[in-house]
Coordinates of C-alpha atoms and ligand atoms in Angstrom, one line a residue:
Chain A
I1 CA 110.3 -141.6 -188.4
K2 CA 112.1 -142.7 -191.4
S3 CA 114.0 -141.7 -193.3
N4 CA 114.1 -140.2 -197.5
R5 CA 110.1 -140.2 -196.7
K6 CA 107.1 -137.5 -198.6
L7 CA 106.0 -134.5 -196.3
D8 CA 102.2 -135.0 -196.4
D9 CA 99.9 -134.9 -194.1
D10 CA 100.6 -137.9 -192.5
F11 CA 104.4 -137.5 -192.2
W12 CA 103.7 -134.2 -190.1
E13 CA 100.8 -136.0 -188.5
E14 CA 103.4 -139.3 -187.0
L15 CA 106.0 -135.9 -186.2
E16 CA 103.3 -134.3 -184.2
E17 CA 102.6 -137.7 -182.5
I18 CA 106.0 -138.5 -182.0
L19 CA 105.7 -135.0 -179.7
I20 CA 103.0 -135.2 -178.7
Y21 CA 103.5 -139.3 -176.3
A22 CA 106.9 -137.2 -175.5
D23 CA 105.0 -135.4 -172.9
V24 CA 106.0 -132.5 -175.2
G25 CA 102.4 -131.7 -175.3
V26 CA 100.0 -130.6 -177.1
N27 CA 99.8 -126.9 -177.6
T28 CA 104.1 -126.6 -177.8
S29 CA 104.1 -130.6 -180.3
L30 CA 101.5 -127.8 -183.1
N31 CA 103.2 -125.3 -182.4
L32 CA 106.3 -126.8 -182.6
V33 CA 105.4 -128.7 -185.7
S34 CA 103.9 -125.7 -187.3
N35 CA 106.6 -123.8 -186.9
I36 CA 108.8 -126.3 -189.2
Q37 CA 106.2 -126.5 -190.8
K38 CA 106.5 -123.6 -192.6
K39 CA 110.5 -123.4 -192.3
A40 CA 110.9 -126.6 -193.8
K41 CA 108.3 -124.7 -196.9
K42 CA 110.4 -121.5 -196.7
Q43 CA 113.7 -123.2 -197.4
K44 CA 112.9 -125.4 -199.4
L45 CA 113.4 -129.3 -197.6
Y46 CA 111.4 -131.1 -199.4
D47 CA 113.0 -134.7 -197.4
S48 CA 111.9 -135.1 -194.1
S49 CA 115.6 -136.5 -193.3
E50 CA 116.8 -132.4 -193.7
V51 CA 113.4 -131.6 -191.8
M52 CA 114.2 -133.9 -189.3
D53 CA 117.6 -132.1 -188.7
L54 CA 115.8 -128.9 -188.4
I55 CA 113.6 -130.1 -185.6
K56 CA 116.5 -131.2 -183.9
E57 CA 117.7 -127.8 -185.2
E58 CA 114.7 -126.3 -183.0
V59 CA 115.2 -127.7 -180.7
T60 CA 118.8 -127.7 -180.0
N61 CA 118.7 -123.8 -180.5
L62 CA 116.1 -123.6 -177.4
F63 CA 118.7 -125.2 -175.4
N64 CA 121.2 -123.5 -175.9
N65 CA 120.4 -119.9 -175.3
Y66 CA 120.1 -121.0 -171.2
D67 CA 123.3 -121.6 -168.8
N68 CA 123.9 -125.0 -169.3
S69 CA 126.7 -126.1 -166.2
I70 CA 126.2 -126.0 -162.3
N71 CA 128.2 -122.5 -161.5
L72 CA 130.3 -123.2 -158.9
T73 CA 132.9 -120.1 -158.0
S74 CA 132.3 -119.2 -155.1
S75 CA 133.0 -121.0 -151.5
P76 CA 132.0 -121.9 -150.5
T77 CA 128.5 -122.6 -153.6
I78 CA 125.3 -122.8 -152.4
I79 CA 123.5 -125.9 -154.0
L80 CA 119.4 -125.7 -153.0
V81 CA 117.9 -129.0 -153.9
V82 CA 114.4 -128.5 -153.9
G83 CA 110.9 -130.9 -156.0
V84 CA 107.5 -132.5 -155.2
N85 CA 108.2 -135.5 -153.4
G86 CA 109.7 -139.1 -154.7
A87 CA 110.9 -137.1 -157.9
G88 CA 114.6 -138.1 -157.1
K89 CA 115.9 -135.3 -154.7
T90 CA 118.0 -136.9 -152.8
T91 CA 119.2 -139.6 -155.0
S92 CA 120.0 -137.0 -156.6
I93 CA 122.5 -134.8 -154.3
A94 CA 124.1 -138.6 -153.0
K95 CA 125.0 -138.2 -157.0
M96 CA 126.7 -134.6 -156.8
A97 CA 128.3 -135.2 -153.2
H98 CA 130.2 -138.1 -155.5
R99 CA 130.6 -136.4 -158.7
Y100 CA 132.5 -133.6 -156.6
K101 CA 133.6 -135.6 -154.8
K102 CA 135.8 -136.8 -157.2
E103 CA 136.9 -133.3 -158.4
N104 CA 138.6 -133.1 -155.2
K105 CA 136.7 -130.7 -154.0
K106 CA 135.4 -130.7 -149.6
V107 CA 131.7 -131.7 -150.5
I108 CA 128.8 -130.9 -147.4
L109 CA 125.6 -131.8 -146.8
A110 CA 122.9 -131.0 -145.4
A111 CA 119.9 -133.0 -144.2
G112 CA 116.3 -130.4 -145.2
D113 CA 113.9 -133.1 -144.6
T114 CA 113.3 -133.2 -141.2
F115 CA 109.7 -134.3 -141.6
R116 CA 109.3 -138.0 -143.9
A117 CA 110.5 -140.4 -142.2
A118 CA 113.9 -141.8 -142.1
A119 CA 114.8 -139.2 -144.9
I120 CA 117.9 -138.1 -142.3
D121 CA 119.2 -141.6 -142.1
Q122 CA 119.4 -142.2 -146.0
L123 CA 121.4 -139.0 -146.7
Q124 CA 123.5 -140.9 -143.9
V125 CA 124.0 -143.5 -145.3
W126 CA 124.6 -141.7 -148.3
A127 CA 126.8 -139.6 -146.7
S128 CA 129.2 -142.8 -145.5
R129 CA 128.8 -144.4 -149.1
V130 CA 129.8 -141.2 -150.9
G131 CA 132.9 -140.4 -147.9
V132 CA 131.7 -136.3 -147.4
E133 CA 130.4 -135.0 -143.9
L134 CA 127.0 -134.4 -143.1
I135 CA 125.2 -131.4 -141.2
K136 CA 122.0 -132.6 -139.1
H137 CA 119.5 -132.5 -136.4
Q138 CA 116.8 -134.2 -135.4
E139 CA 113.2 -135.5 -137.3
G140 CA 111.0 -133.4 -136.2
S141 CA 113.4 -130.1 -136.2
D142 CA 112.9 -127.6 -138.2
P143 CA 114.7 -127.0 -141.6
G144 CA 115.1 -123.7 -140.7
A145 CA 117.5 -124.6 -137.9
V146 CA 120.0 -127.4 -140.1
V147 CA 120.3 -124.2 -143.1
F148 CA 121.4 -121.9 -140.7
D149 CA 124.1 -124.7 -138.6
A150 CA 125.7 -126.3 -142.0
I151 CA 125.8 -123.0 -143.7
S152 CA 128.0 -122.3 -140.6
A153 CA 129.1 -125.5 -140.8
A154 CA 130.9 -124.4 -144.7
K155 CA 131.8 -121.4 -144.2
A156 CA 133.9 -123.1 -140.3
R157 CA 135.5 -125.3 -142.7
K158 CA 136.5 -124.2 -146.2
A159 CA 134.2 -126.3 -147.7
D160 CA 133.7 -126.0 -151.0
I161 CA 130.3 -126.8 -152.1
L162 CA 127.0 -127.6 -149.8
I163 CA 124.4 -129.3 -151.7
I164 CA 121.0 -129.0 -148.5
D165 CA 118.2 -131.9 -149.0
T166 CA 115.1 -130.3 -148.7
A167 CA 111.5 -132.2 -148.2
G168 CA 109.6 -133.2 -150.9
R169 CA 106.9 -131.1 -151.2
L170 CA 103.8 -130.3 -154.1
Q171 CA 103.8 -127.1 -155.4
N172 CA 100.0 -126.7 -154.1
K173 CA 100.3 -126.8 -150.5
T174 CA 100.7 -123.4 -149.8
N175 CA 102.1 -123.5 -146.5
L176 CA 104.6 -125.5 -147.8
M177 CA 105.8 -123.7 -150.1
K178 CA 105.9 -120.0 -147.7
E179 CA 108.5 -123.2 -145.4
I180 CA 110.8 -123.2 -149.2
G181 CA 110.7 -120.0 -149.5
K182 CA 111.1 -119.7 -146.1
V183 CA 114.3 -121.7 -146.6
R184 CA 115.9 -119.3 -148.7
N185 CA 115.6 -115.9 -147.3
I186 CA 117.4 -117.4 -144.3
I187 CA 120.0 -119.1 -147.1
E188 CA 120.6 -115.4 -148.8
R189 CA 121.0 -114.1 -145.1
E190 CA 123.5 -116.3 -144.3
L191 CA 125.9 -115.5 -147.2
P192 CA 124.7 -112.8 -149.9
G193 CA 124.7 -114.8 -153.1
A194 CA 123.9 -117.5 -151.9
P195 CA 122.0 -119.8 -153.1
H196 CA 124.3 -119.8 -156.1
E197 CA 122.2 -122.9 -157.7
V198 CA 119.0 -123.9 -156.6
L199 CA 117.8 -126.8 -158.7
L200 CA 114.7 -128.6 -159.3
V201 CA 114.3 -131.6 -159.3
V202 CA 111.8 -133.3 -162.1
D203 CA 111.1 -136.8 -163.0
A204 CA 111.1 -137.7 -166.8
T205 CA 107.6 -139.3 -166.2
T206 CA 105.9 -136.0 -165.4
G207 CA 103.3 -134.7 -167.0
Q208 CA 102.0 -131.6 -167.4
N209 CA 101.9 -131.2 -163.9
A210 CA 105.9 -130.5 -163.9
I211 CA 105.0 -126.7 -166.2
S212 CA 103.0 -125.8 -163.1
Q213 CA 105.3 -128.1 -160.6
A214 CA 108.5 -125.8 -161.9
R215 CA 106.2 -121.8 -162.3
I216 CA 105.1 -122.0 -158.6
F217 CA 108.6 -123.5 -157.0
K218 CA 110.5 -121.2 -159.3
E219 CA 108.0 -118.2 -157.8
A220 CA 108.7 -119.7 -154.4
T221 CA 112.8 -120.3 -154.9
S222 CA 113.9 -118.8 -158.1
V223 CA 114.6 -121.9 -160.1
S224 CA 118.4 -121.7 -161.6
G225 CA 118.4 -125.5 -163.3
I226 CA 116.3 -128.3 -164.1
I227 CA 118.2 -132.2 -162.7
L228 CA 116.0 -134.1 -165.0
T229 CA 116.0 -137.5 -163.0
K230 CA 114.6 -141.7 -164.0
L231 CA 115.5 -140.8 -168.1
D232 CA 116.6 -144.7 -167.8
G233 CA 113.0 -144.6 -167.8
T234 CA 111.0 -145.1 -170.9
A235 CA 109.8 -142.1 -170.2
K236 CA 111.5 -138.8 -172.1
G237 CA 110.3 -136.1 -170.2
G238 CA 109.5 -133.4 -172.8
I239 CA 108.0 -131.5 -170.5
V240 CA 111.5 -129.9 -170.3
L241 CA 110.5 -128.2 -173.9
A242 CA 107.6 -125.9 -172.5
V243 CA 109.8 -125.1 -169.1
A244 CA 113.4 -124.3 -171.3
E245 CA 110.8 -122.2 -173.4
E246 CA 108.1 -120.6 -170.9
L247 CA 110.1 -120.4 -167.6
E248 CA 113.7 -120.6 -169.5
I249 CA 113.7 -122.9 -167.0
P250 CA 117.5 -124.4 -168.1
V251 CA 117.9 -128.7 -167.6
K252 CA 121.6 -129.0 -166.0
L253 CA 121.4 -132.0 -165.0
I254 CA 119.6 -136.0 -165.8
G255 CA 119.9 -139.2 -163.6
I256 CA 120.0 -142.0 -165.6
G257 CA 120.0 -144.9 -162.5
E258 CA 120.1 -144.8 -158.8
G259 CA 124.0 -144.9 -158.2
M260 CA 125.8 -143.1 -157.5
E261 CA 127.1 -142.8 -160.8
D262 CA 124.3 -142.5 -162.4
L263 CA 124.5 -138.6 -163.2
R264 CA 125.2 -137.0 -166.1
D265 CA 125.4 -133.3 -167.6
F266 CA 122.2 -132.4 -169.2
S267 CA 122.9 -132.8 -173.5
P268 CA 120.2 -130.9 -175.6
T269 CA 121.1 -133.0 -178.6
D270 CA 121.3 -136.5 -177.0
F271 CA 117.9 -135.6 -175.3
I272 CA 116.6 -134.7 -179.2
E273 CA 117.6 -137.4 -180.7
A274 CA 116.7 -140.2 -177.6
L275 CA 113.2 -138.3 -177.8
F276 CA 112.7 -139.4 -181.8
G277 CA 115.0 -142.4 -181.2
Chain B
G1 CA 87.1 -126.2 -169.4
L2 CA 86.2 -128.2 -171.9
S3 CA 82.3 -126.5 -170.7
D4 CA 84.0 -123.6 -171.9
R5 CA 86.0 -124.4 -174.7
L6 CA 82.6 -126.8 -176.4
Q7 CA 80.5 -124.1 -175.7
D8 CA 82.8 -121.7 -178.0
V9 CA 82.5 -124.3 -180.5
F10 CA 77.9 -124.4 -180.5
R11 CA 78.3 -120.8 -180.2
K12 CA 78.0 -119.0 -183.6
L13 CA 74.6 -121.9 -184.2
K14 CA 72.9 -120.2 -181.8
G15 CA 69.8 -119.8 -184.4
K16 CA 71.4 -122.1 -187.1
G17 CA 69.8 -124.4 -185.5
K18 CA 70.7 -127.5 -187.3
I19 CA 74.7 -129.3 -185.9
T20 CA 76.5 -130.4 -188.9
E21 CA 79.0 -133.4 -189.2
D22 CA 82.1 -131.0 -189.2
D23 CA 80.8 -128.9 -185.6
V24 CA 81.1 -131.9 -184.6
K25 CA 84.3 -132.5 -185.9
S26 CA 85.7 -129.2 -183.8
A27 CA 84.3 -130.7 -181.0
M28 CA 85.9 -133.7 -180.9
R29 CA 89.5 -132.1 -181.5
E30 CA 89.0 -129.3 -177.9
V31 CA 87.7 -132.9 -176.3
R32 CA 91.1 -134.5 -177.5
L33 CA 92.4 -131.2 -176.5
A34 CA 91.5 -131.0 -173.6
L35 CA 92.1 -135.7 -172.3
L36 CA 96.1 -134.9 -174.3
E37 CA 96.3 -131.7 -172.1
A38 CA 94.9 -133.9 -169.3
D39 CA 97.9 -136.4 -169.2
V40 CA 96.0 -139.0 -171.0
N41 CA 97.5 -141.8 -173.3
F42 CA 97.5 -140.2 -176.7
K43 CA 95.8 -143.3 -178.3
V44 CA 93.7 -143.8 -175.3
V45 CA 92.2 -139.9 -176.6
K46 CA 92.1 -141.9 -180.3
D47 CA 89.9 -144.6 -178.6
F48 CA 88.3 -142.7 -175.7
T49 CA 87.0 -139.8 -178.3
S50 CA 85.7 -142.4 -181.3
K51 CA 83.3 -143.7 -178.4
V52 CA 81.5 -140.7 -177.8
R53 CA 82.0 -139.0 -182.1
E54 CA 79.5 -142.6 -182.0
R55 CA 76.8 -141.2 -179.1
A56 CA 77.7 -137.6 -180.6
V57 CA 76.1 -137.8 -184.1
G58 CA 72.8 -139.7 -181.8
Q59 CA 69.6 -137.6 -181.7
E60 CA 70.3 -136.3 -178.1
V61 CA 72.5 -134.0 -178.6
L62 CA 71.2 -133.3 -182.4
T63 CA 68.5 -131.9 -181.6
S64 CA 69.3 -130.9 -177.9
L65 CA 69.7 -127.2 -177.4
T66 CA 72.6 -127.0 -176.0
P67 CA 74.4 -129.8 -177.3
G68 CA 77.9 -128.4 -176.0
Q69 CA 76.5 -129.1 -172.8
Q70 CA 75.2 -133.1 -173.9
I71 CA 78.9 -133.0 -175.1
V72 CA 80.3 -133.1 -172.0
K73 CA 77.6 -135.2 -170.5
I74 CA 78.9 -137.6 -172.0
V75 CA 81.8 -137.2 -172.2
H76 CA 81.8 -137.2 -168.2
D77 CA 79.3 -140.1 -168.7
E78 CA 81.4 -141.6 -170.7
M79 CA 84.7 -141.1 -168.6
T80 CA 83.5 -142.4 -165.6
D81 CA 82.4 -145.7 -167.4
L82 CA 85.5 -146.9 -168.4
M83 CA 86.8 -146.1 -165.1
G84 CA 84.6 -147.3 -162.6
G85 CA 82.4 -149.7 -163.1
S86 CA 83.6 -152.4 -161.5
E87 CA 84.6 -153.9 -157.7
S88 CA 87.0 -151.7 -155.9
K89 CA 87.6 -153.4 -152.6
L90 CA 90.5 -155.0 -151.1
V91 CA 89.0 -159.1 -152.3
L92 CA 91.2 -161.1 -149.1
G93 CA 90.6 -164.4 -149.3
K94 CA 92.6 -167.4 -146.5
S95 CA 94.4 -166.2 -144.2
P96 CA 97.0 -164.7 -144.5
A97 CA 96.0 -162.7 -147.2
V98 CA 98.9 -161.2 -149.8
I99 CA 98.9 -157.7 -151.0
M100 CA 101.2 -156.6 -153.1
A101 CA 102.2 -152.6 -153.6
V102 CA 104.8 -152.1 -157.5
G103 CA 105.9 -150.1 -159.2
L104 CA 108.6 -147.1 -160.9
Q105 CA 110.1 -145.5 -158.1
G106 CA 109.1 -142.8 -156.1
A107 CA 105.9 -143.7 -156.9
G108 CA 104.6 -143.5 -152.8
K109 CA 104.4 -147.3 -152.2
T110 CA 105.9 -147.9 -148.8
T111 CA 103.9 -144.8 -148.2
S112 CA 101.3 -146.7 -150.2
A113 CA 101.4 -149.8 -148.2
A114 CA 100.8 -147.7 -144.4
K115 CA 98.4 -146.7 -145.4
L116 CA 96.7 -149.1 -146.3
A117 CA 97.3 -151.4 -142.6
N118 CA 96.0 -149.0 -141.1
N119 CA 93.3 -148.3 -143.3
L120 CA 92.4 -152.4 -142.3
L121 CA 93.9 -152.1 -138.2
K122 CA 91.0 -149.3 -137.8
Q123 CA 88.7 -152.1 -139.5
G124 CA 89.2 -154.6 -136.9
R125 CA 92.4 -155.9 -139.0
R126 CA 94.8 -157.2 -137.9
P127 CA 97.9 -156.7 -141.1
L128 CA 101.5 -157.8 -140.9
L129 CA 103.9 -154.8 -143.8
V130 CA 106.7 -156.9 -144.8
A131 CA 110.1 -154.8 -145.8
C132 CA 110.5 -156.4 -149.3
D133 CA 113.6 -153.3 -150.5
I134 CA 116.5 -154.0 -149.6
Y135 CA 118.2 -151.4 -151.8
R136 CA 116.8 -147.8 -150.9
P137 CA 118.8 -146.5 -148.1
A138 CA 117.1 -146.5 -145.4
A139 CA 114.3 -147.9 -147.2
I140 CA 113.9 -150.6 -144.5
K141 CA 114.3 -148.5 -141.9
Q142 CA 111.2 -146.2 -143.7
L143 CA 108.8 -148.8 -143.0
Q144 CA 110.0 -149.7 -139.7
V145 CA 109.4 -145.5 -138.3
L146 CA 105.9 -145.7 -140.7
G147 CA 104.8 -149.1 -138.8
E148 CA 105.3 -147.8 -135.3
Q149 CA 103.6 -144.4 -136.0
I150 CA 99.5 -147.2 -136.7
N151 CA 101.1 -149.6 -134.9
V152 CA 101.9 -151.8 -137.3
P153 CA 104.7 -154.7 -136.8
V154 CA 106.3 -154.8 -139.5
F155 CA 108.7 -157.7 -140.3
A156 CA 112.0 -157.0 -141.6
M157 CA 115.2 -159.4 -142.3
G158 CA 117.9 -157.4 -143.2
Q159 CA 119.5 -157.6 -146.1
N160 CA 118.1 -160.8 -147.5
K161 CA 117.0 -161.8 -151.2
P162 CA 113.2 -160.2 -151.4
L163 CA 112.0 -163.9 -151.8
D164 CA 113.3 -164.9 -148.7
I165 CA 111.5 -162.4 -147.2
A166 CA 108.7 -163.0 -148.1
K167 CA 108.3 -166.5 -147.1
A168 CA 109.5 -166.5 -144.0
S169 CA 106.6 -162.6 -143.5
V170 CA 104.3 -165.6 -144.5
E171 CA 105.4 -168.6 -141.3
F172 CA 105.8 -165.3 -139.6
A173 CA 102.6 -163.6 -139.5
K174 CA 100.9 -167.7 -139.6
S175 CA 103.0 -168.0 -136.4
N176 CA 102.1 -164.4 -134.3
N177 CA 98.4 -164.2 -135.9
R178 CA 98.7 -161.7 -138.6
D179 CA 95.8 -162.1 -141.3
I180 CA 97.2 -159.7 -144.2
I181 CA 100.4 -159.2 -145.4
I182 CA 101.2 -156.4 -147.2
I183 CA 104.7 -156.1 -148.4
D184 CA 106.5 -153.2 -150.1
T185 CA 108.8 -153.5 -152.5
A186 CA 111.6 -152.1 -153.9
G187 CA 110.6 -149.2 -156.5
R188 CA 112.4 -150.6 -160.2
L189 CA 111.2 -149.9 -163.7
H190 CA 109.1 -152.3 -165.3
I191 CA 111.8 -152.8 -168.7
D192 CA 114.2 -154.0 -165.5
E193 CA 113.8 -157.5 -166.2
E194 CA 116.4 -158.8 -163.9
L195 CA 113.9 -157.3 -160.9
M196 CA 110.7 -157.8 -162.7
D197 CA 111.3 -161.1 -162.6
E198 CA 112.2 -161.0 -158.3
L199 CA 108.5 -159.6 -158.9
K200 CA 107.2 -162.4 -160.8
D201 CA 109.1 -165.1 -158.5
I202 CA 107.2 -163.4 -154.8
K203 CA 104.3 -163.6 -156.9
S204 CA 104.9 -168.2 -158.2
A205 CA 105.6 -168.2 -154.0
L206 CA 103.3 -166.5 -151.8
N207 CA 99.5 -166.2 -154.6
P208 CA 99.2 -163.1 -153.5
D209 CA 95.7 -161.9 -153.2
E210 CA 95.9 -159.0 -154.8
I211 CA 98.9 -157.6 -156.7
L212 CA 98.5 -152.7 -156.5
L213 CA 100.8 -151.5 -158.3
V214 CA 100.9 -147.9 -157.2
V215 CA 101.2 -144.9 -159.3
D216 CA 101.9 -140.6 -158.8
A217 CA 99.2 -139.3 -160.6
M218 CA 101.0 -137.0 -162.5
T219 CA 102.6 -139.3 -164.7
G220 CA 102.4 -138.3 -168.3
Q221 CA 102.3 -140.9 -171.9
D222 CA 104.3 -143.0 -170.4
A223 CA 102.2 -144.3 -167.2
V224 CA 100.1 -146.8 -170.5
N225 CA 103.8 -148.3 -171.0
I226 CA 103.7 -148.4 -167.0
A227 CA 100.4 -150.4 -167.1
E228 CA 100.3 -152.7 -169.1
A229 CA 104.2 -153.5 -168.5
F230 CA 103.4 -154.7 -165.1
N231 CA 100.1 -155.7 -166.5
V232 CA 101.9 -158.3 -168.1
D233 CA 104.1 -159.0 -165.9
L234 CA 102.1 -160.3 -163.3
G235 CA 98.4 -159.6 -163.8
L236 CA 97.8 -157.0 -161.6
T237 CA 94.7 -157.0 -159.7
G238 CA 93.8 -152.8 -158.9
L239 CA 95.8 -149.8 -158.7
I240 CA 96.1 -147.0 -156.2
L241 CA 96.7 -143.2 -157.5
T242 CA 98.7 -141.3 -155.7
K243 CA 99.3 -137.8 -154.8
L244 CA 96.5 -137.0 -155.8
D245 CA 96.5 -134.4 -153.2
G246 CA 97.8 -132.4 -156.3
D247 CA 97.0 -130.2 -159.5
S248 CA 97.4 -132.6 -161.8
R249 CA 94.6 -133.5 -163.5
G250 CA 95.1 -136.6 -163.0
G251 CA 94.4 -138.3 -167.2
A252 CA 97.1 -141.2 -165.6
A253 CA 94.2 -142.9 -163.9
L254 CA 92.3 -143.0 -167.8
S255 CA 95.2 -143.8 -169.0
A256 CA 95.6 -147.1 -167.0
K257 CA 93.0 -147.9 -165.8
A258 CA 92.0 -148.2 -170.1
V259 CA 95.0 -150.2 -171.4
T260 CA 95.3 -152.7 -168.2
G261 CA 91.8 -152.6 -167.2
C262 CA 92.0 -152.9 -163.4
P263 CA 90.4 -150.9 -161.2
I264 CA 91.4 -148.3 -159.4
K265 CA 91.2 -149.5 -155.5
F266 CA 92.7 -146.5 -154.2
V267 CA 94.1 -142.8 -153.7
G268 CA 96.6 -141.3 -151.9
M269 CA 95.9 -137.5 -151.0
G270 CA 98.9 -136.2 -149.0
E271 CA 101.7 -137.7 -146.6
K272 CA 99.7 -138.9 -143.2
L273 CA 99.0 -142.2 -143.1
D274 CA 95.8 -141.5 -143.5
A275 CA 94.8 -139.6 -146.3
L276 CA 93.4 -142.7 -148.4
E277 CA 90.9 -142.8 -149.7
V278 CA 88.3 -145.3 -151.7
F279 CA 88.1 -143.7 -155.2
H280 CA 85.8 -142.1 -157.1
P281 CA 85.5 -142.1 -161.0
D282 CA 82.9 -140.4 -161.6
R283 CA 85.2 -137.3 -158.5
M284 CA 88.3 -138.4 -161.3
A285 CA 85.8 -137.3 -164.1
S286 CA 85.8 -133.9 -163.5
R287 CA 89.4 -133.7 -162.5
I288 CA 90.3 -135.0 -165.7
L289 CA 88.2 -132.9 -167.9
G290 CA 89.1 -129.6 -165.6
Ligands
GTP1 N1 115.6 -145.8 -162.2 C1 115.8 -144.3 -161.6 N2 115.8 -144.4 -160.4 C2 115.8 -142.3 -159.3 C3 116.3 -142.3 -160.1 N3 116.6 -140.9 -159.6 C4 116.4 -141.6 -158.5 N4 115.5 -143.0 -158.1 C5 114.9 -143.4 -156.8 O1 113.1 -142.6 -157.1 C6 113.4 -142.5 -155.5 C7 112.7 -141.9 -154.7 O2 114.2 -141.8 -154.4 P1 114.1 -139.8 -153.6 O3 115.7 -139.5 -153.9 O4 113.9 -141.2 -152.4 O5 113.2 -139.2 -154.3 P2 112.7 -137.7 -153.3 O6 112.3 -136.7 -153.9 O7 114.4 -137.6 -152.1 O8 112.3 -137.9 -152.7 P3 111.0 -137.2 -150.9 O9 112.5 -137.1 -150.2 O10 110.6 -138.7 -150.6 O11 110.0 -136.6 -151.3 C8 114.2 -144.1 -154.9 O12 114.0 -145.5 -155.0 C9 115.5 -143.6 -155.7 O13 116.2 -144.6 -156.1 C10 117.4 -142.4 -161.5 O14 117.7 -141.0 -161.6 N5 116.8 -143.4 -161.9
GTP2 N1 101.5 -135.0 -150.8 C1 101.3 -136.4 -150.8 N2 102.4 -137.2 -150.7 C2 103.3 -138.5 -151.5 C3 101.2 -139.2 -151.7 N3 101.9 -140.9 -151.2 C4 103.4 -141.0 -151.3 N4 103.9 -139.3 -150.8 C5 105.4 -138.8 -150.7 O1 106.1 -139.1 -151.7 C6 107.4 -139.5 -151.2 C7 107.6 -141.8 -151.9 O2 106.5 -142.0 -151.7 P1 107.5 -143.6 -150.5 O3 106.6 -144.2 -149.9 O4 108.4 -143.3 -150.4 O5 107.3 -144.2 -152.4 P2 108.0 -145.5 -153.0 O6 107.2 -145.3 -154.0 O7 108.3 -146.0 -152.0 O8 109.5 -145.3 -153.5 P3 110.7 -145.8 -154.1 O9 111.0 -146.6 -152.5 O10 111.3 -145.3 -153.9 O11 110.2 -146.5 -155.2 C8 107.3 -139.3 -149.9 O12 107.5 -138.6 -149.8 C9 105.9 -139.8 -149.3 O13 105.2 -139.0 -148.3 C10 100.6 -138.6 -151.0 O14 99.4 -139.1 -151.5 N5 100.5 -137.1 -151.4
MG3 MG1 114.6 -137.3 -150.1
MG4 MG1 109.4 -147.0 -150.8

């Protein structure tokens, strides 16, 4: 949106379009624009650049209501990673392991996806590349058993961080959501206070279904934050606005590529700039 | 879904008799909202709604006792037409025929390639899976494990150039009596020129019978950008829509079809290798409309 534009109908329509194209969702977009319209009128704003600043401020404030950081204070800190198939869980875990290893933390990984073809192999390749230990069982074994083992290992080896990979699952698969709920219960039982983070991995190209994902995973395992992946593409990941607003789940990390370095902290200002960019 | 919403729009008409321009305008707004909520692309929604509007001001609606239902029928029929029409079967010519599976990271290419192989094997063909993803950790292993599960051979050459692997697979197919080659490629961004060139090179060398874009059914507005870019670069022959066993409305199907004109040939309905079905445009239309 060019600056110094009149705040006419075209302007407001264009603003709605940008938000909808960014996957903010039609209802969230219309509500946001109508709120901004009211505020602009109240504050007697007549310049489009002032309105853009207002909307950026509005969205930034929404995200800044929540804790955007990863809590690493417990020892070991247990991070459970969940999400639908193909979202980027395994790769994001490799990235986190790499980051924390660089910070001189002792990191252990758990191969909790015992189902998908070569899932354990995939995480093993990453673990070797990053230089961290991987706790794994045979393909087809019980994920709960792997998690149990991994927590014992983390305690015994005095690890700082244990990151648990899980199989992708679509949120409408009741039996699979029950399974992940059980995994969470095992973690709680084996270490009071754990899991310290439950991160839902969401692909930035996802549309409105991300809200259903967040809602149902929140019910099953409770979710402390989102890792928004594949922001290096052309999708803007606008669905995280509705998720923050309706479900109060913050975005903590973003994925911007396929390499172990391609992880960044979520910055609301960068995010909103890119959305309107 | 849309039916209830349109019923509300026309509820106040009871007894009024005639439908006005404003009534049609409100109805079209409900159609637009429903489609946007279903993740159909904004521009596709605009074009589609204007088509529907032309019919909505026609006699079939204006003289109907249930105009809301009539409009829903028009929307459903127009959408079914848009997504259906052309043949949804694979078109395989010379032997060995070549099928390429392409698309964004995590869309479901590797799984869909194996599912396709499974289908073709059951139809009495002799498919060969080809491992051209040399980047993703254990990608080749993943395809090999899947191939083993369905008794389909997997051609792999480890860490070699995907183009060389693809070329070598043709020779291998010929000398091993395999009549269909299914090439699994690495996930990539449509804006990654180098990786898009890699696909163009494979296409030039092998002249595939089918180039199928694998799209995740939960994709949002970006579906148009993705489908358009892959189509412009490669000339797609079809689409595979995956993870339709989820609860997403799947508007990406309409977007991708509308922008490329390519038929959706198959849908993925699960993680198992028998979970590949033929695409039904009317069922998809009902799903998108909620
Ligand atoms: N471009 C890009 N690709 C990514 C990103 N994160 C992950 N990927 C890719 O997305 C694909 C899927 O990643 P995985 O880590 O296997 O996803 P997953 O959620 O573990 O998948 P499942 O275990 O099968 O459910 C891989 O090709 C990754 O390289 C990202 O931030 N950007
Ligand atoms: N529920 C469901 N899961 C699917 C379907 N198709 C694929 N998947 C799952 O989606 C995830 C990603 O599938 P892959 O086949 O690895 O995707 P890909 O496109 O090859 O991924 P990259 O090679 O990393 O780009 C895996 O967990 C698959 O089991 C489907 O139709 N339904
Ligand atoms: Mg994984
Ligand atoms: Mg693959």
